[in-house]
């Protein structure tokens, strides 16, 4: 073990402290800003404006946006969609712990906590008119419909058009044009 | 330390403070330039131009972690009726508990020497170090500064983590993450009457005003305790061994948290007063004055932000204060006071960056100034100071960690941390983990790491002062104690609801600091003498179903050996079994939970045995009764088993009887938007 006495340590401490904290304000960037999940909640809600569900799929009184697994939104999603109407139904946000319960939702956000059995969940929802949204890396490759990702401090998304078509969900051309990548 | 050092310290403070103020001003200016956007009404194009500033809340996937991790959620805490952090840890694989009627102690994987103040685990609250700067104590019982009701989750990371966290991260890191304002979203009031005339009350508020998330919580606790019988003191002169009204426990906790954009300012204050019925340190038995008082306060300002090119930054600066007063009566005239005061100030900075989609790089550094580390011991009726020690010390550290995705199935996690202590020199600790996921549901981990614990001022400088004999001799030559560990972990997902995990570990601990008696002076002295080797295996099966049915069963086997005596160490049970079950009775409204803990016998200091025992606790929880009320009733030690845990060297009692059957009722009201 290297023994270093007090004298040799003291000199550089103040410089180190300045250097450590300097980048914090040097790299402050200006512009519109929001927290990650505030923004993700807004995206989830916005996607619904560009998608048409087949007539018979919204059978419940409410339009259900569900979060499957550990809820990363806190109350953001609930607050954001409060009083909103989609496809003629008032929006209801539900936290579900099981994919069987997710089948009756119109939108399911699959939390990263479910990564271990993502494929299983997606195959269980296959054929249902449920829009699947996620933010785990490789979500659209695994068969999810919309993957949210942060790139250069901005929110981006990728769309798996094949999966959406299979679920008989119509995604507008505008949404596809804004997507970073479209899998078809 | 002489004057110049102190002056230099104040210059640092000003610098750090200036940086912190600059940060806040800078951020306010940013806000002034750009009016806040209404996310609910914004178009998709507008949203795509909004900058993301906090990506730190991402959920860590436990199977990716280079350790064996257990997470206990607020939901489980409520369903199982856990009263303290110690209760929570008692249900975790590989942990076992002890209580000496003063503090709660946790042993981990066969290591828990009595009298060790949990110094070999690192306790964090929202990433803030709780272990104090005098004794290094991790507070786990009613002395823990945060009410368990305000905990969002507890992450227990097993194995040496000094490569990231430095000193004390020996057997693991316990990171307590508190709730956010939005998790409370309104008011919450809680009242708990319990056995032994125990009452606890709590009020919590969480809300958002003008973009500032605010959480306030305050707790009062008062327990009269029991009249306890100690056979060791069963003589007519010592009240036939009965300590009357000396098991009382009183505390109050307050916590506030303000979050604005990437900033979080958190303050915690706690005060706890515990009666001492055990007549420890040879004090008078059944004397009403005997008590321990602990206070802990801290302020912590952290900031996290995503910088250019997806660099993620976290900065933290904090101030801590700790105070301890032990009131030890030796006779009607002589009351001895044991006194400690600690203050510290520090800063941490961490950057995380994803490189080429294959590397997840973290670099960071830390500076810590112990502004005050004072210890005294004296009698109230005499000017003599048996111990009188004042210190200021500093440390600094840098670390780097890389998570390298070699392929989609194989990850390598390597890290190293360099710590520099003003008094003990340097310590370098590496960690390497190979994580292999050959197919989606199976994960293998092979982990290697070292850890260290620097000697604390109590161990090095609690000695005889100028005015008299404390019975202790100081030892400034103490070196850091070290540990080397190898662990293999296998995690297997069996279908969507069942998870099986197993671990095999080998720990080698060297230069362990333990209390000895000096041969010539007969004074007590801390020395780097002990070596302990422990090998073991653990197996755990967890299930979770959507309707709320959940269960968890685990078994741990540890073979530990004290290399000096060539025997099993004191307080080291070989077998530990845990069972936690929750059954929903009425869907999402009524839950019955039970937990069982089995421990094989442990050796005591005097070479006796504290026998094997099994404990059962049950809780019935009704949620959202009348929409606003949660009601739970718990029975602890359901079968009223008599059991003992080994006592430490300062006690006459070789082992201490633990609580028999006890009850608790808990009512919690919610008032807010969601309820």
mmCIF file of N, CA, C and O in Angstrom, chain B residues 203-262:
data_model
loop_
_atom_site.group_PDB
_atom_site.id
_atom_site.type_symbol
_atom_site.label_atom_id
_atom_site.label_comp_id
_atom_site.label_asym_id
_atom_site.label_seq_id
_atom_site.Cartn_x
_atom_site.Cartn_y
_atom_site.Cartn_z
ATOM 1 N N UNK B 203 -47.062 12.873 9.529
ATOM 2 C CA UNK B 203 -47.770 13.707 8.561
ATOM 3 C C UNK B 203 -46.833 13.947 7.393
ATOM 4 O O UNK B 203 -45.651 14.248 7.593
ATOM 5 N N UNK B 204 -47.334 13.767 6.175
ATOM 6 C CA UNK B 204 -46.507 13.952 4.980
ATOM 7 C C UNK B 204 -47.295 14.744 3.954
ATOM 8 O O UNK B 204 -48.491 14.526 3.782
ATOM 9 N N UNK B 205 -46.628 15.679 3.306
ATOM 10 C CA UNK B 205 -47.263 16.411 2.217
ATOM 11 C C UNK B 205 -46.398 16.314 0.970
ATOM 12 O O UNK B 205 -45.176 16.448 1.044
ATOM 13 N N UNK B 206 -47.007 16.091 -0.167
ATOM 14 C CA UNK B 206 -46.275 16.113 -1.425
ATOM 15 C C UNK B 206 -47.076 16.857 -2.461
ATOM 16 O O UNK B 206 -48.272 16.594 -2.612
ATOM 17 N N UNK B 207 -46.471 17.816 -3.126
ATOM 18 C CA UNK B 207 -47.199 18.564 -4.140
ATOM 19 C C UNK B 207 -46.278 19.361 -5.031
ATOM 20 O O UNK B 207 -45.085 19.460 -4.767
ATOM 21 N N UNK B 208 -46.832 19.916 -6.102
ATOM 22 C CA UNK B 208 -46.041 20.702 -7.042
ATOM 23 C C UNK B 208 -46.612 22.109 -7.154
ATOM 24 O O UNK B 208 -47.813 22.275 -7.332
ATOM 25 N N UNK B 209 -45.773 23.098 -6.975
ATOM 26 C CA UNK B 209 -46.176 24.496 -7.146
ATOM 27 C C UNK B 209 -45.156 25.177 -8.039
ATOM 28 O O UNK B 209 -43.963 25.148 -7.733
ATOM 29 N N UNK B 210 -45.610 25.774 -9.114
ATOM 30 C CA UNK B 210 -44.749 26.489 -10.047
ATOM 31 C C UNK B 210 -43.530 25.669 -10.459
ATOM 32 O O UNK B 210 -42.398 26.154 -10.458
ATOM 33 N N UNK B 211 -43.779 24.419 -10.724
ATOM 34 C CA UNK B 211 -42.689 23.570 -11.214
ATOM 35 C C UNK B 211 -41.780 23.035 -10.129
ATOM 36 O O UNK B 211 -40.883 22.257 -10.414
ATOM 37 N N UNK B 212 -42.013 23.425 -8.871
ATOM 38 C CA UNK B 212 -41.172 22.911 -7.785
ATOM 39 C C UNK B 212 -41.923 21.781 -7.101
ATOM 40 O O UNK B 212 -43.044 21.959 -6.629
ATOM 41 N N UNK B 213 -41.314 20.617 -7.089
ATOM 42 C CA UNK B 213 -41.907 19.486 -6.392
ATOM 43 C C UNK B 213 -41.482 19.542 -4.941
ATOM 44 O O UNK B 213 -40.291 19.620 -4.650
ATOM 45 N N UNK B 214 -42.444 19.497 -4.025
ATOM 46 C CA UNK B 214 -42.114 19.632 -2.613
ATOM 47 C C UNK B 214 -42.618 18.443 -1.821
ATOM 48 O O UNK B 214 -43.762 18.024 -1.986
ATOM 49 N N UNK B 215 -41.785 17.937 -0.978
ATOM 50 C CA UNK B 215 -42.189 16.861 -0.080
ATOM 51 C C UNK B 215 -41.753 17.225 1.327
ATOM 52 O O UNK B 215 -40.603 17.601 1.552
ATOM 53 N N UNK B 216 -42.695 17.148 2.263
ATOM 54 C CA UNK B 216 -42.368 17.377 3.670
ATOM 55 C C UNK B 216 -42.914 16.217 4.471
ATOM 56 O O UNK B 216 -44.022 15.773 4.224
ATOM 57 N N UNK B 217 -42.143 15.753 5.435
ATOM 58 C CA UNK B 217 -42.641 14.677 6.267
ATOM 59 C C UNK B 217 -42.076 14.792 7.672
ATOM 60 O O UNK B 217 -40.906 15.121 7.856
ATOM 61 N N UNK B 218 -42.926 14.546 8.649
ATOM 62 C CA UNK B 218 -42.474 14.581 10.035
ATOM 63 C C UNK B 218 -43.057 13.413 10.804
ATOM 64 O O UNK B 218 -44.194 13.009 10.560
ATOM 65 N N UNK B 219 -42.269 12.830 11.696
ATOM 66 C CA UNK B 219 -42.688 11.653 12.459
ATOM 67 C C UNK B 219 -42.341 11.823 13.935
ATOM 68 O O UNK B 219 -41.251 12.290 14.265
ATOM 69 N N UNK B 220 -43.295 11.452 14.788
ATOM 70 C CA UNK B 220 -43.009 11.346 16.225
ATOM 71 C C UNK B 220 -43.206 9.907 16.657
ATOM 72 O O UNK B 220 -44.129 9.247 16.183
ATOM 73 N N UNK B 221 -42.357 9.451 17.537
ATOM 74 C CA UNK B 221 -42.448 8.067 17.998
ATOM 75 C C UNK B 221 -42.151 8.044 19.478
ATOM 76 O O UNK B 221 -41.203 8.688 19.942
ATOM 77 N N UNK B 222 -42.970 7.328 20.224
ATOM 78 C CA UNK B 222 -42.732 7.200 21.646
ATOM 79 C C UNK B 222 -43.097 5.789 22.076
ATOM 80 O O UNK B 222 -44.226 5.350 21.894
ATOM 81 N N UNK B 223 -42.118 5.085 22.629
ATOM 82 C CA UNK B 223 -42.377 3.741 23.101
ATOM 83 C C UNK B 223 -41.918 3.643 24.551
ATOM 84 O O UNK B 223 -40.774 3.970 24.865
ATOM 85 N N UNK B 224 -42.834 3.222 25.420
ATOM 86 C CA UNK B 224 -42.465 3.099 26.837
ATOM 87 C C UNK B 224 -41.566 1.884 27.040
ATOM 88 O O UNK B 224 -40.747 1.855 27.951
ATOM 89 N N UNK B 225 -41.721 0.884 26.193
ATOM 90 C CA UNK B 225 -40.884 -0.308 26.303
ATOM 91 C C UNK B 225 -41.348 -1.248 27.401
ATOM 92 O O UNK B 225 -42.435 -1.086 27.963
ATOM 93 N N UNK B 226 -40.509 -2.239 27.684
ATOM 94 C CA UNK B 226 -40.887 -3.280 28.636
ATOM 95 C C UNK B 226 -40.035 -3.188 29.894
ATOM 96 O O UNK B 226 -38.974 -2.603 29.881
ATOM 97 N N UNK B 227 -40.526 -3.803 30.948
ATOM 98 C CA UNK B 227 -39.667 -4.055 32.100
ATOM 99 C C UNK B 227 -38.948 -5.359 31.796
ATOM 100 O O UNK B 227 -39.584 -6.381 31.569
ATOM 101 N N UNK B 228 -37.649 -5.323 31.763
ATOM 102 C CA UNK B 228 -36.904 -6.484 31.272
ATOM 103 C C UNK B 228 -36.186 -7.204 32.402
ATOM 104 O O UNK B 228 -35.672 -6.567 33.333
ATOM 105 N N UNK B 229 -36.152 -8.522 32.271
ATOM 106 C CA UNK B 229 -35.484 -9.335 33.293
ATOM 107 C C UNK B 229 -34.164 -9.859 32.730
ATOM 108 O O UNK B 229 -34.120 -10.443 31.646
ATOM 109 N N UNK B 230 -33.067 -9.614 33.465
ATOM 110 C CA UNK B 230 -31.757 -10.119 33.072
ATOM 111 C C UNK B 230 -31.231 -11.046 34.178
ATOM 112 O O UNK B 230 -30.860 -10.555 35.254
ATOM 113 N N UNK B 231 -31.196 -12.357 33.938
ATOM 114 C CA UNK B 231 -30.793 -13.300 34.999
ATOM 115 C C UNK B 231 -29.388 -13.007 35.535
ATOM 116 O O UNK B 231 -29.086 -13.297 36.689
ATOM 117 N N UNK B 232 -28.526 -12.397 34.703
ATOM 118 C CA UNK B 232 -27.156 -12.094 35.122
ATOM 119 C C UNK B 232 -27.135 -11.112 36.294
ATOM 120 O O UNK B 232 -26.123 -11.019 37.008
ATOM 121 N N UNK B 233 -28.212 -10.351 36.457
ATOM 122 C CA UNK B 233 -28.242 -9.343 37.534
ATOM 123 C C UNK B 233 -29.256 -9.714 38.616
ATOM 124 O O UNK B 233 -29.703 -8.862 39.364
ATOM 125 N N UNK B 234 -29.628 -11.000 38.661
ATOM 126 C CA UNK B 234 -30.670 -11.421 39.596
ATOM 127 C C UNK B 234 -30.120 -11.549 41.013
ATOM 128 O O UNK B 234 -29.837 -12.647 41.501
ATOM 129 N N UNK B 235 -29.902 -10.402 41.664
ATOM 130 C CA UNK B 235 -29.520 -10.384 43.080
ATOM 131 C C UNK B 235 -30.407 -9.350 43.767
ATOM 132 O O UNK B 235 -30.913 -8.435 43.110
ATOM 133 N N UNK B 236 -30.616 -9.480 45.079
ATOM 134 C CA UNK B 236 -31.463 -8.500 45.773
ATOM 135 C C UNK B 236 -30.919 -7.080 45.645
ATOM 136 O O UNK B 236 -31.681 -6.122 45.597
ATOM 137 N N UNK B 237 -29.600 -6.936 45.525
ATOM 138 C CA UNK B 237 -29.001 -5.603 45.427
ATOM 139 C C UNK B 237 -29.270 -4.930 44.082
ATOM 140 O O UNK B 237 -29.188 -3.714 43.957
ATOM 141 N N UNK B 238 -29.503 -5.735 43.065
ATOM 142 C CA UNK B 238 -29.743 -5.174 41.735
ATOM 143 C C UNK B 238 -31.177 -5.451 41.275
ATOM 144 O O UNK B 238 -31.419 -5.884 40.151
ATOM 145 N N UNK B 239 -32.128 -5.187 42.185
ATOM 146 C CA UNK B 239 -33.553 -5.239 41.864
ATOM 147 C C UNK B 239 -33.983 -6.590 41.287
ATOM 148 O O UNK B 239 -34.833 -6.646 40.391
ATOM 149 N N UNK B 240 -33.384 -7.676 41.757
ATOM 150 C CA UNK B 240 -33.695 -9.044 41.292
ATOM 151 C C UNK B 240 -33.586 -9.189 39.774
ATOM 152 O O UNK B 240 -34.315 -9.968 39.161
ATOM 153 N N UNK B 241 -32.725 -8.394 39.165
ATOM 154 C CA UNK B 241 -32.478 -8.535 37.728
ATOM 155 C C UNK B 241 -33.507 -7.864 36.841
ATOM 156 O O UNK B 241 -33.527 -8.084 35.631
ATOM 157 N N UNK B 242 -34.383 -7.049 37.421
ATOM 158 C CA UNK B 242 -35.418 -6.397 36.604
ATOM 159 C C UNK B 242 -35.070 -4.923 36.372
ATOM 160 O O UNK B 242 -34.867 -4.165 37.310
ATOM 161 N N UNK B 243 -34.952 -4.573 35.098
ATOM 162 C CA UNK B 243 -34.697 -3.179 34.727
ATOM 163 C C UNK B 243 -36.045 -2.537 34.436
ATOM 164 O O UNK B 243 -36.721 -2.909 33.473
ATOM 165 N N UNK B 244 -36.451 -1.601 35.303
ATOM 166 C CA UNK B 244 -37.784 -1.008 35.184
ATOM 167 C C UNK B 244 -37.765 0.274 34.355
ATOM 168 O O UNK B 244 -36.936 1.145 34.585
ATOM 169 N N UNK B 245 -38.709 0.353 33.426
ATOM 170 C CA UNK B 245 -38.923 1.582 32.639
ATOM 171 C C UNK B 245 -37.633 2.105 32.002
ATOM 172 O O UNK B 245 -37.388 3.294 31.953
ATOM 173 N N UNK B 246 -36.797 1.183 31.559
ATOM 174 C CA UNK B 246 -35.532 1.610 30.963
ATOM 175 C C UNK B 246 -35.401 1.221 29.503
ATOM 176 O O UNK B 246 -34.375 1.422 28.885
ATOM 177 N N UNK B 247 -36.473 0.650 28.970
ATOM 178 C CA UNK B 247 -36.411 0.209 27.572
ATOM 179 C C UNK B 247 -37.096 1.244 26.677
ATOM 180 O O UNK B 247 -37.430 0.950 25.541
ATOM 181 N N UNK B 248 -37.301 2.458 27.182
ATOM 182 C CA UNK B 248 -38.031 3.445 26.380
ATOM 183 C C UNK B 248 -37.237 3.841 25.130
ATOM 184 O O UNK B 248 -36.018 3.744 25.082
ATOM 185 N N UNK B 249 -37.982 4.263 24.132
ATOM 186 C CA UNK B 249 -37.394 4.620 22.837
ATOM 187 C C UNK B 249 -38.213 5.781 22.287
ATOM 188 O O UNK B 249 -39.419 5.650 22.098
ATOM 189 N N UNK B 250 -37.584 6.933 22.099
ATOM 190 C CA UNK B 250 -38.311 8.105 21.585
ATOM 191 C C UNK B 250 -37.540 8.695 20.428
ATOM 192 O O UNK B 250 -36.318 8.796 20.505
ATOM 193 N N UNK B 251 -38.245 9.045 19.387
ATOM 194 C CA UNK B 251 -37.531 9.757 18.330
ATOM 195 C C UNK B 251 -38.456 10.677 17.548
ATOM 196 O O UNK B 251 -39.672 10.529 17.594
ATOM 197 N N UNK B 252 -37.874 11.641 16.869
ATOM 198 C CA UNK B 252 -38.616 12.345 15.831
ATOM 199 C C UNK B 252 -37.713 12.478 14.614
ATOM 200 O O UNK B 252 -36.498 12.608 14.733
ATOM 201 N N UNK B 253 -38.331 12.380 13.454
ATOM 202 C CA UNK B 253 -37.641 12.503 12.163
ATOM 203 C C UNK B 253 -38.329 13.615 11.380
ATOM 204 O O UNK B 253 -39.552 13.688 11.389
ATOM 205 N N UNK B 254 -37.584 14.422 10.681
ATOM 206 C CA UNK B 254 -38.211 15.290 9.693
ATOM 207 C C UNK B 254 -37.427 15.197 8.397
ATOM 208 O O UNK B 254 -36.211 14.973 8.417
ATOM 209 N N UNK B 255 -38.130 15.333 7.306
ATOM 210 C CA UNK B 255 -37.488 15.256 5.995
ATOM 211 C C UNK B 255 -38.149 16.260 5.065
ATOM 212 O O UNK B 255 -39.363 16.427 5.103
ATOM 213 N N UNK B 256 -37.360 16.970 4.293
ATOM 214 C CA UNK B 256 -37.956 17.743 3.207
ATOM 215 C C UNK B 256 -37.169 17.513 1.930
ATOM 216 O O UNK B 256 -35.985 17.194 1.960
ATOM 217 N N UNK B 257 -37.868 17.645 0.829
ATOM 218 C CA UNK B 257 -37.214 17.445 -0.461
ATOM 219 C C UNK B 257 -37.837 18.434 -1.435
ATOM 220 O O UNK B 257 -39.054 18.476 -1.579
ATOM 221 N N UNK B 258 -37.021 19.242 -2.058
ATOM 222 C CA UNK B 258 -37.491 20.175 -3.071
ATOM 223 C C UNK B 258 -36.821 19.800 -4.378
ATOM 224 O O UNK B 258 -35.598 19.687 -4.428
ATOM 225 N N UNK B 259 -37.611 19.588 -5.408
ATOM 226 C CA UNK B 259 -37.020 19.234 -6.696
ATOM 227 C C UNK B 259 -37.485 20.240 -7.734
ATOM 228 O O UNK B 259 -38.680 20.531 -7.854
ATOM 229 N N UNK B 260 -36.541 20.807 -8.426
ATOM 230 C CA UNK B 260 -36.864 21.743 -9.481
ATOM 231 C C UNK B 260 -35.976 21.438 -10.665
ATOM 232 O O UNK B 260 -34.750 21.526 -10.555
ATOM 233 N N UNK B 261 -36.574 21.035 -11.770
ATOM 234 C CA UNK B 261 -35.816 20.602 -12.931
ATOM 235 C C UNK B 261 -34.801 19.562 -12.481
ATOM 236 O O UNK B 261 -35.151 18.621 -11.814
ATOM 237 N N UNK B 262 -33.545 19.737 -12.761
ATOM 238 C CA UNK B 262 -32.587 18.698 -12.385
ATOM 239 C C UNK B 262 -32.083 18.798 -10.953
ATOM 240 O O UNK B 262 -31.306 17.969 -10.513
#
